[in-house]
mmCIF file of C-alpha atoms in Angstrom:
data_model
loop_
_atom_site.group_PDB
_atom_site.id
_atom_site.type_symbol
_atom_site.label_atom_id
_atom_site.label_comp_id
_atom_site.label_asym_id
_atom_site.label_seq_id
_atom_site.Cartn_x
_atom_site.Cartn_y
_atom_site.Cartn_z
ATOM 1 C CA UNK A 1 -25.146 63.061 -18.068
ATOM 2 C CA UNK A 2 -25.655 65.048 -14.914
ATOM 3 C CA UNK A 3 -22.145 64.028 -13.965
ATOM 4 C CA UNK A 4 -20.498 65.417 -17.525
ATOM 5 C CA UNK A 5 -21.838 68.864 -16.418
ATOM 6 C CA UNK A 6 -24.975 68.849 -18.876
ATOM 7 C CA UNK A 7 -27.601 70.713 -18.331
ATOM 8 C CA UNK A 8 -30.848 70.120 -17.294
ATOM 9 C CA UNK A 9 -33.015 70.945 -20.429
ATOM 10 C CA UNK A 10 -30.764 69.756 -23.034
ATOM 11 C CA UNK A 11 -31.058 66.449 -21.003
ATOM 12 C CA UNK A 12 -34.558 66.633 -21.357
ATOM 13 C CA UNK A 13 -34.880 67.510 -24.979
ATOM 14 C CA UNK A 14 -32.430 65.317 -25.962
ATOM 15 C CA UNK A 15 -34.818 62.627 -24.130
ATOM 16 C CA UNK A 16 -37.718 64.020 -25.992
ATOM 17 C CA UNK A 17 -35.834 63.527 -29.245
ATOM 18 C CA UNK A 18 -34.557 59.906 -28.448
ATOM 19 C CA UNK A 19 -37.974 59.022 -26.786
ATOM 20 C CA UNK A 20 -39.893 60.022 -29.603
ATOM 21 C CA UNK A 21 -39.430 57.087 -31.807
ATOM 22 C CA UNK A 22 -42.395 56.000 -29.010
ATOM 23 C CA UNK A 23 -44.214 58.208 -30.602
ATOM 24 C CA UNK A 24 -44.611 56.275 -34.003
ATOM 25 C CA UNK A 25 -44.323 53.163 -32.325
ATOM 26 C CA UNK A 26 -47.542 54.335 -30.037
ATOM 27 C CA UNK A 27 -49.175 55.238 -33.081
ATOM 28 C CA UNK A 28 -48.930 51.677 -34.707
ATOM 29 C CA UNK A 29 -49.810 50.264 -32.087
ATOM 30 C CA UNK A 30 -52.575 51.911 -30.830
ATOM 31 C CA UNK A 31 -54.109 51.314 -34.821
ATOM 32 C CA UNK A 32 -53.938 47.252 -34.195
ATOM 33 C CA UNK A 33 -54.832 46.932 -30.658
ATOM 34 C CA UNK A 34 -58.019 48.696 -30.386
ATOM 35 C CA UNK A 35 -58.553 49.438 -27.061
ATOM 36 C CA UNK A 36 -60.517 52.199 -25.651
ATOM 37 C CA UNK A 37 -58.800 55.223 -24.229
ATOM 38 C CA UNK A 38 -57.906 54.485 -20.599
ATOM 39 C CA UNK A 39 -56.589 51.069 -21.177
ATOM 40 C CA UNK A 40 -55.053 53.103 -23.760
ATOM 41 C CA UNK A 41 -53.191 55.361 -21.790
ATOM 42 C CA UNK A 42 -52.253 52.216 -19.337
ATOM 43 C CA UNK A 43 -50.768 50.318 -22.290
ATOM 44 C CA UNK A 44 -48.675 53.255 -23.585
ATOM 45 C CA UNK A 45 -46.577 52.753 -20.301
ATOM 46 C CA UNK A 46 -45.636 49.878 -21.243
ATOM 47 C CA UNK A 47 -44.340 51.056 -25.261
ATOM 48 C CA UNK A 48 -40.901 50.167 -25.356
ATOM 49 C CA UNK A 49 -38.426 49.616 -28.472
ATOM 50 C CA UNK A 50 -38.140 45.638 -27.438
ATOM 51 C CA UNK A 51 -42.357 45.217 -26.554
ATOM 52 C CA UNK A 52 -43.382 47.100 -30.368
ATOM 53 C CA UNK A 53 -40.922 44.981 -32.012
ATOM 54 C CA UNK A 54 -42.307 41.962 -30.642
ATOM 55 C CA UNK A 55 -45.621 42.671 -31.223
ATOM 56 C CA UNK A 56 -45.239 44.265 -34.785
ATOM 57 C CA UNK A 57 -42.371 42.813 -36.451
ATOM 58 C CA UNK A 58 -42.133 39.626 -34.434
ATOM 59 C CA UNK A 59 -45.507 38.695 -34.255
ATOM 60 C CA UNK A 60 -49.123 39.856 -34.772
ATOM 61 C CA UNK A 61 -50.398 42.956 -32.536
ATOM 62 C CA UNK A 62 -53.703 42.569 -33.780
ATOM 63 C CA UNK A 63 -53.603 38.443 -32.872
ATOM 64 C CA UNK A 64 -52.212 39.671 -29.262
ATOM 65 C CA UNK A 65 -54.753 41.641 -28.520
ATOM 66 C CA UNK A 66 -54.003 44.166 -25.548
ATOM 67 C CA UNK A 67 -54.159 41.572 -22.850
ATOM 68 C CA UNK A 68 -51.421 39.721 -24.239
ATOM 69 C CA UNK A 69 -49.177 43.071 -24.916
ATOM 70 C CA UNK A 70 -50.037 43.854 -21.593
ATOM 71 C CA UNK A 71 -48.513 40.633 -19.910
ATOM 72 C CA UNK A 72 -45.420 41.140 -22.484
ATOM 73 C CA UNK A 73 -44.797 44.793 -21.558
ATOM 74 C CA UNK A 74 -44.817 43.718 -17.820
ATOM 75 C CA UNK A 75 -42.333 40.714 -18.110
ATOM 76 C CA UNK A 76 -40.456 42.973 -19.406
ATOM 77 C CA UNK A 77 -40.761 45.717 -17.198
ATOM 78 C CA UNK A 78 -39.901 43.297 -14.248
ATOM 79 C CA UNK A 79 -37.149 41.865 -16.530
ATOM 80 C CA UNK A 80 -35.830 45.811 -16.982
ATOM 81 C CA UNK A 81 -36.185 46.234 -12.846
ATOM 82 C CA UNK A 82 -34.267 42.807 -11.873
ATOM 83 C CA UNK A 83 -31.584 43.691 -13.742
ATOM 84 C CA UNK A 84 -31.470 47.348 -12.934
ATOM 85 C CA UNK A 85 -31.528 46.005 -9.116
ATOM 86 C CA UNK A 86 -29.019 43.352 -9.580
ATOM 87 C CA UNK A 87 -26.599 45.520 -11.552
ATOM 88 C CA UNK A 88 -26.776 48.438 -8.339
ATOM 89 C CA UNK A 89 -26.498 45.627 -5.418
ATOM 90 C CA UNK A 90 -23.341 44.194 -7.052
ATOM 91 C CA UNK A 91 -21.301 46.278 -9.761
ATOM 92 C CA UNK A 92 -19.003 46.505 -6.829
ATOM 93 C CA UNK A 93 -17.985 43.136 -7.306
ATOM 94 C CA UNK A 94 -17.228 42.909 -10.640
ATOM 95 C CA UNK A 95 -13.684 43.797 -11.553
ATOM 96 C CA UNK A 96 -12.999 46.666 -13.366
ATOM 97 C CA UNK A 97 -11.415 45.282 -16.604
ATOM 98 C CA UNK A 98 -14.946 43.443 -17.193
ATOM 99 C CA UNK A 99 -17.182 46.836 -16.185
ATOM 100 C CA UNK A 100 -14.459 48.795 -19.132
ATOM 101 C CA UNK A 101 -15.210 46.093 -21.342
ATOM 102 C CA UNK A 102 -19.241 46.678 -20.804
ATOM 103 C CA UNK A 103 -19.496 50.139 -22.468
ATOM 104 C CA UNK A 104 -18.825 48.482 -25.745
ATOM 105 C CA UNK A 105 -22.095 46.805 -24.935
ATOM 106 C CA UNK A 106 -24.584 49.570 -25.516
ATOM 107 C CA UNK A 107 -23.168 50.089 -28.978
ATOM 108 C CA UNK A 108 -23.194 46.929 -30.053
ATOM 109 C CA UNK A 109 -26.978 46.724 -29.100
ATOM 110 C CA UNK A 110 -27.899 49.874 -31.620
ATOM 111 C CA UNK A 111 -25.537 48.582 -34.280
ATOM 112 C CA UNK A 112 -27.429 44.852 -33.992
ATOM 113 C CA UNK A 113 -31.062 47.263 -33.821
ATOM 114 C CA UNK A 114 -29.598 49.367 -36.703
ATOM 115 C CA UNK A 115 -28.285 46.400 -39.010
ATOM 116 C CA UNK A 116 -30.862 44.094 -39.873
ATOM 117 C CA UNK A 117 -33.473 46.964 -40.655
ATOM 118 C CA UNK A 118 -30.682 48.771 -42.887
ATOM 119 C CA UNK A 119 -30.094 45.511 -45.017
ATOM 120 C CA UNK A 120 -33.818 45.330 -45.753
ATOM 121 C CA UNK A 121 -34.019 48.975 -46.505
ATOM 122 C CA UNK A 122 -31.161 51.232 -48.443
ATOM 123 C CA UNK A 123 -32.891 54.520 -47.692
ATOM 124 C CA UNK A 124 -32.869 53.506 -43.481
ATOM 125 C CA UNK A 125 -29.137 52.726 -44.142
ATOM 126 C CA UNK A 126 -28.411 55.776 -45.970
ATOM 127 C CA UNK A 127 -29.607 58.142 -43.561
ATOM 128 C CA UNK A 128 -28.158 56.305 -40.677
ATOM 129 C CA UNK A 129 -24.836 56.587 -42.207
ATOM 130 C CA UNK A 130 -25.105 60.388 -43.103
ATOM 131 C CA UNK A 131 -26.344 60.631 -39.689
ATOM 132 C CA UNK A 132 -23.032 59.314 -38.310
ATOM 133 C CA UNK A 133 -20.920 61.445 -40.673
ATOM 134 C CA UNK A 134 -23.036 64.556 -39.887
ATOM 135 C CA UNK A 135 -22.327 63.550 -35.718
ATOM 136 C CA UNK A 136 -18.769 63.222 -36.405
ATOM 137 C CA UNK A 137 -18.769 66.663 -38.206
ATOM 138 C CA UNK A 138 -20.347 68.451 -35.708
ATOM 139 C CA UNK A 139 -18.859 66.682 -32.782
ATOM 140 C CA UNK A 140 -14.978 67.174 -34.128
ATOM 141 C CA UNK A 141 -14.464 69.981 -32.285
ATOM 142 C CA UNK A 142 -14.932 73.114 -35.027
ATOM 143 C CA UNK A 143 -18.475 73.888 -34.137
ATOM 144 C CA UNK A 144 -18.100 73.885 -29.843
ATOM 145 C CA UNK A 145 -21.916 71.826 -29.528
ATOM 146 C CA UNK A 146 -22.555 69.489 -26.455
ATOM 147 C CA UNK A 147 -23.517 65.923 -27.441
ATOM 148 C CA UNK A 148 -26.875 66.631 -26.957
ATOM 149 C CA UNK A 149 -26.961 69.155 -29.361
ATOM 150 C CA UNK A 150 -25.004 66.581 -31.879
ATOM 151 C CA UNK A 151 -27.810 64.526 -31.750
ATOM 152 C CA UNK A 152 -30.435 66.460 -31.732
ATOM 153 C CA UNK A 153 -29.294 68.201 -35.030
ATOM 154 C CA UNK A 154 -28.780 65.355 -36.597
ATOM 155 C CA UNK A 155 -31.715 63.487 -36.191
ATOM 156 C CA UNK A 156 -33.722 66.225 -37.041
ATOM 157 C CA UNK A 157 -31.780 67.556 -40.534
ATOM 158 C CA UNK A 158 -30.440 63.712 -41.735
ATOM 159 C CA UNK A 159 -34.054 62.395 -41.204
ATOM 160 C CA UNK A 160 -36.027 65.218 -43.044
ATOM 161 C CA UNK A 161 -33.279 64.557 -45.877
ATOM 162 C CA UNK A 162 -34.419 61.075 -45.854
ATOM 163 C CA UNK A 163 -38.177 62.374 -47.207
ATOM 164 C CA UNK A 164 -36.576 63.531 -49.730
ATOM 165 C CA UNK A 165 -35.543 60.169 -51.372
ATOM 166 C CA UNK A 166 -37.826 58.167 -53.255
ATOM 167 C CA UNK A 167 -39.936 55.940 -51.376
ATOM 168 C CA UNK A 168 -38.924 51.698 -50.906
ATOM 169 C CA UNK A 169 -40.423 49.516 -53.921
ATOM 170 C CA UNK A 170 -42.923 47.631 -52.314
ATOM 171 C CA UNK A 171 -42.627 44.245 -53.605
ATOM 172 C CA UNK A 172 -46.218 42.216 -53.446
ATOM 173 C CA UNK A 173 -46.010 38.441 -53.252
ATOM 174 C CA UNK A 174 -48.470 36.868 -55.298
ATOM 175 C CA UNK B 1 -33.118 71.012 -9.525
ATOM 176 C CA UNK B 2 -32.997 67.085 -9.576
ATOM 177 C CA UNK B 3 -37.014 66.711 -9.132
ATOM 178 C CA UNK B 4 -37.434 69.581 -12.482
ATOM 179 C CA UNK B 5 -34.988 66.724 -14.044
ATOM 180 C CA UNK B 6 -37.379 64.076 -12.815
ATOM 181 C CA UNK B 7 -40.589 65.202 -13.790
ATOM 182 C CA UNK B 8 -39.432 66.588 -16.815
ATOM 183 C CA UNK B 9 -37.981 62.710 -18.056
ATOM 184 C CA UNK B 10 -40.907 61.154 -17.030
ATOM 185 C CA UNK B 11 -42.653 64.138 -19.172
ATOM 186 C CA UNK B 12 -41.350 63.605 -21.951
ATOM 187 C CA UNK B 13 -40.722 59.766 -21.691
ATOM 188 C CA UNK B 14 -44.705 59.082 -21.230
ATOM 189 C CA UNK B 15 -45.962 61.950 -23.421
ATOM 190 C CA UNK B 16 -45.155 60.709 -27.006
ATOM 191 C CA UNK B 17 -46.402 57.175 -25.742
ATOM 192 C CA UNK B 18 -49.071 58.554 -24.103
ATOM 193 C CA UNK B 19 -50.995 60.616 -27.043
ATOM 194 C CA UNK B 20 -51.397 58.361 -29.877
ATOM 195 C CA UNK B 21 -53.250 56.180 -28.011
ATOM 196 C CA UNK B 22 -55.455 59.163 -26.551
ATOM 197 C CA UNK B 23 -55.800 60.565 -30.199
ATOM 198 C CA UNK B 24 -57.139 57.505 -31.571
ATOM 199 C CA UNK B 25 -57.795 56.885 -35.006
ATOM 200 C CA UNK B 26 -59.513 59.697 -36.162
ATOM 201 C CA UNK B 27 -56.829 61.440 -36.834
ATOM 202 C CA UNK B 28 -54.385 61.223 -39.657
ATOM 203 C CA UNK B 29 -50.914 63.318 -39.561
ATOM 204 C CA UNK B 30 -49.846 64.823 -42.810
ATOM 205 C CA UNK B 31 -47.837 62.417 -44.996
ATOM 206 C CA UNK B 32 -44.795 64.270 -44.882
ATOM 207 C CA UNK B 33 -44.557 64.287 -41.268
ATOM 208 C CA UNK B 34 -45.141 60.277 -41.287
ATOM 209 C CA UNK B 35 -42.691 60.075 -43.423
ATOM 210 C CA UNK B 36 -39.946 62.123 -41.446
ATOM 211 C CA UNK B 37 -40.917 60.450 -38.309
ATOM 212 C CA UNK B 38 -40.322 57.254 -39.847
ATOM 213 C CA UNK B 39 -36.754 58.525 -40.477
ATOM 214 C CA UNK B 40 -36.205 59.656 -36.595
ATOM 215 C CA UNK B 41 -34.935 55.837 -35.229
ATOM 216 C CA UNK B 42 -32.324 55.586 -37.924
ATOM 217 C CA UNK B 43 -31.103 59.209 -38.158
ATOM 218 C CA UNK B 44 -30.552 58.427 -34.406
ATOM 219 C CA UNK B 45 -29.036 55.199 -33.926
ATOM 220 C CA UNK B 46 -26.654 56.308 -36.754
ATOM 221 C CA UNK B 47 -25.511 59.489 -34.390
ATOM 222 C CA UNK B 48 -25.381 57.654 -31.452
ATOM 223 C CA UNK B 49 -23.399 55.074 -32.573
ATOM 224 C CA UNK B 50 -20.548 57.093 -34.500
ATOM 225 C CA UNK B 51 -18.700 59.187 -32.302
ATOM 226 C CA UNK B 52 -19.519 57.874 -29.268
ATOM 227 C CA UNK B 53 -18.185 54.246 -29.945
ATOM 228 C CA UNK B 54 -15.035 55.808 -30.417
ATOM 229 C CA UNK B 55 -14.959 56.258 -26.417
ATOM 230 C CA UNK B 56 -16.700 53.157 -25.327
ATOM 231 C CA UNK B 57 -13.738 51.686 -24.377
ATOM 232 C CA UNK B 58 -11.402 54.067 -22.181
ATOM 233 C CA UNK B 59 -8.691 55.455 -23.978
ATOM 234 C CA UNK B 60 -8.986 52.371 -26.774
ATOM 235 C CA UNK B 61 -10.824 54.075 -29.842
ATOM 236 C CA UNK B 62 -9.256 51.212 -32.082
ATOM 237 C CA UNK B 63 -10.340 48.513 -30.169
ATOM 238 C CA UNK B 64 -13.861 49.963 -29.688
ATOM 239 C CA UNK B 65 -13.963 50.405 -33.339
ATOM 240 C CA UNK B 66 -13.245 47.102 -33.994
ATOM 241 C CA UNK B 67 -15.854 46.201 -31.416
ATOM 242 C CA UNK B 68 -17.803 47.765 -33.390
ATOM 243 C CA UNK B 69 -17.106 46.309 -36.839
ATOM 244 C CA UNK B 70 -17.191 42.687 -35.316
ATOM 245 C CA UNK B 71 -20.929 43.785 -33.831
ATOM 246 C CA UNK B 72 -22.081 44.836 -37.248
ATOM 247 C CA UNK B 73 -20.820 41.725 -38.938
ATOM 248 C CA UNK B 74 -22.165 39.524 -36.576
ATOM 249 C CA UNK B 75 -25.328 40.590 -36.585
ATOM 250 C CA UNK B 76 -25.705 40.179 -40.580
ATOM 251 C CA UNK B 77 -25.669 36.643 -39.030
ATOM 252 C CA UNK B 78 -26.790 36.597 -35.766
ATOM 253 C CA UNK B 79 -30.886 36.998 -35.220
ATOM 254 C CA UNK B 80 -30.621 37.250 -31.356
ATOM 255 C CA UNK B 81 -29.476 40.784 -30.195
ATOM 256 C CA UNK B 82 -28.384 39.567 -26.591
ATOM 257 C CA UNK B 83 -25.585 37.466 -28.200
ATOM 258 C CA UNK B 84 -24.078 39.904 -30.421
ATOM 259 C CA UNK B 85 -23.695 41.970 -27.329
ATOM 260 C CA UNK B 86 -22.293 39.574 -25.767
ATOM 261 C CA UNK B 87 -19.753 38.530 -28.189
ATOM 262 C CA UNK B 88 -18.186 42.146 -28.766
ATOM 263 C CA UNK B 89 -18.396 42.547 -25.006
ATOM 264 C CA UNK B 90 -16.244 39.429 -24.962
ATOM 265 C CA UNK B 91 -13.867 40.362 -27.200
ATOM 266 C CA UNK B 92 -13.375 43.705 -26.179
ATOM 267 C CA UNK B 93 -12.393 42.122 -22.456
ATOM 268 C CA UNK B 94 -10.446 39.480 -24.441
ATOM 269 C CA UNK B 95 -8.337 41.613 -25.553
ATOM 270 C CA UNK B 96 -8.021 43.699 -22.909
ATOM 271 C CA UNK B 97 -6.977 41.072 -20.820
ATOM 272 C CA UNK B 98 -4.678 39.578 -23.433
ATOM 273 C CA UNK B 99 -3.053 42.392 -24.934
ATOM 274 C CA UNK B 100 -1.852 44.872 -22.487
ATOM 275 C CA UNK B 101 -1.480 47.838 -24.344
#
């Protein structure tokens, strides 16, 4: 982004804005693990999209305990850093036609995030797909905003639209 | 100017993780926020993904689309995110490498 010419505090918001899904995420979390303040404010490092999916949807925070989210959130920290360090030692000798071929890769991660929680639920789907439609507005030139901007707006007007529909049918097995 | 950009990332990176947990329990945001918030990830993802896909692949918008299109279909039946990656990072280079357009 600082190559494109960006500037610094749209970089940052538009951080803020894609970091703050951490936020909720935190906030579960911090609900089922139970753990006092400081260990608290250790753990939160360790809050990533991957580590509250595997403790929430995959499996059981509350079963986990904070120990075992804090051995997950470090595996995959050092998972994270390997690669990182691997990927600056030796993109030089990949050839180019493969590192082309690797920006498709990032998108094909959010569409495989986006997917299987926008089967389960139609209002998730919705917005995502106004959200994309409202981008591609914006973004087509007429209006002159940055990317940052893009997103920004539409996170924050598609997803208040989204309180406005009715909330999911909860169905209860019995 | 690259140590404002620094500090401010790791700012606002940590912060949002950092408060619920200091907040604790006690406190309970209004519903309507909750329920906005809860809309944040997919308002998101849907942005990012749209017009930027178009570019993933330089100067191919069609064959990033398609990308794309064979991501979301795959992962209807494919649980494991690494291999739909993968597989439309693999055809994107397939047909790069076949099809010299």
């Amino acid at each position: 982004m600082i190559g494109a010419g960006v500037p610094v505090g749209e970089i940052i918001l538009a951080t803020f804005i894609l970091n703050f899904r951490h936020f909720l995420m935190s906030t579960a979390l911090s609900r089922k693990l139970k753990v006092k303040r400081t260990a608290g404010a250790a753990l939160s490092y360790g809050v990533t999209d991957e580590t509250f999916v595997v403790a929430s949807v995959h499996g059981n925070a509350e079963e986990l305990g904070a120990l075992g989210f804090f051995v997950m959130a470090l595996m995959a920290y050092l998972a994270w850093f390997s690669g990182s360090l691997g990927g600056a030692l030796f993109s030089g000798l990949i050839p180019v036609r493969v590192v082309s071929s690797m920006g498709i890769g990032l998108y094909a991660l959010f569409i495989a995030l986006l997917i299987p929680s926008a089967r389960k639920n139609w209002q998730h789907a919705l917005v995502a797909g106004i959200s994309a439609g409202t981008a591609w507005l914006l973004s087509a030139g007429l209006t002159g905003l940055s990317e940052g901007w893009v997103l920004i707006l539409a996170t924050l007007g598609i997803s208040a639209l989204g309180t406005l529909l009715p909330e999911p049918e909860v169905r209860e097995k019995r | 100017m690259i140590w404002i950009l620094l500090g401010g990332m790791f700012l606002v990176t940590y912060l949002p993780r950092l408060i619920p947990f200091l907040l604790g329990r006690e406190l309970e945001p209004p519903r309507w926020l909750l329920k906005w918030l809860t809309f944040f990830p997919y308002a998101a993802l849907g942005a990012l993904i749209f017009p930027g896909i178009l570019s993933a692949v330089p100067g191919k918008p069609w064959l990033a689309a398609a990308a794309g299109l064979l991501a979301a279909i795959s992962s209807l039946f494919v649980r494991n995110i690494a291999l739909v990656v993968l597989l439309a990072i693999g055809f994107v280079l397939l047909i790069q490498t076949v099809v010299i357009v």
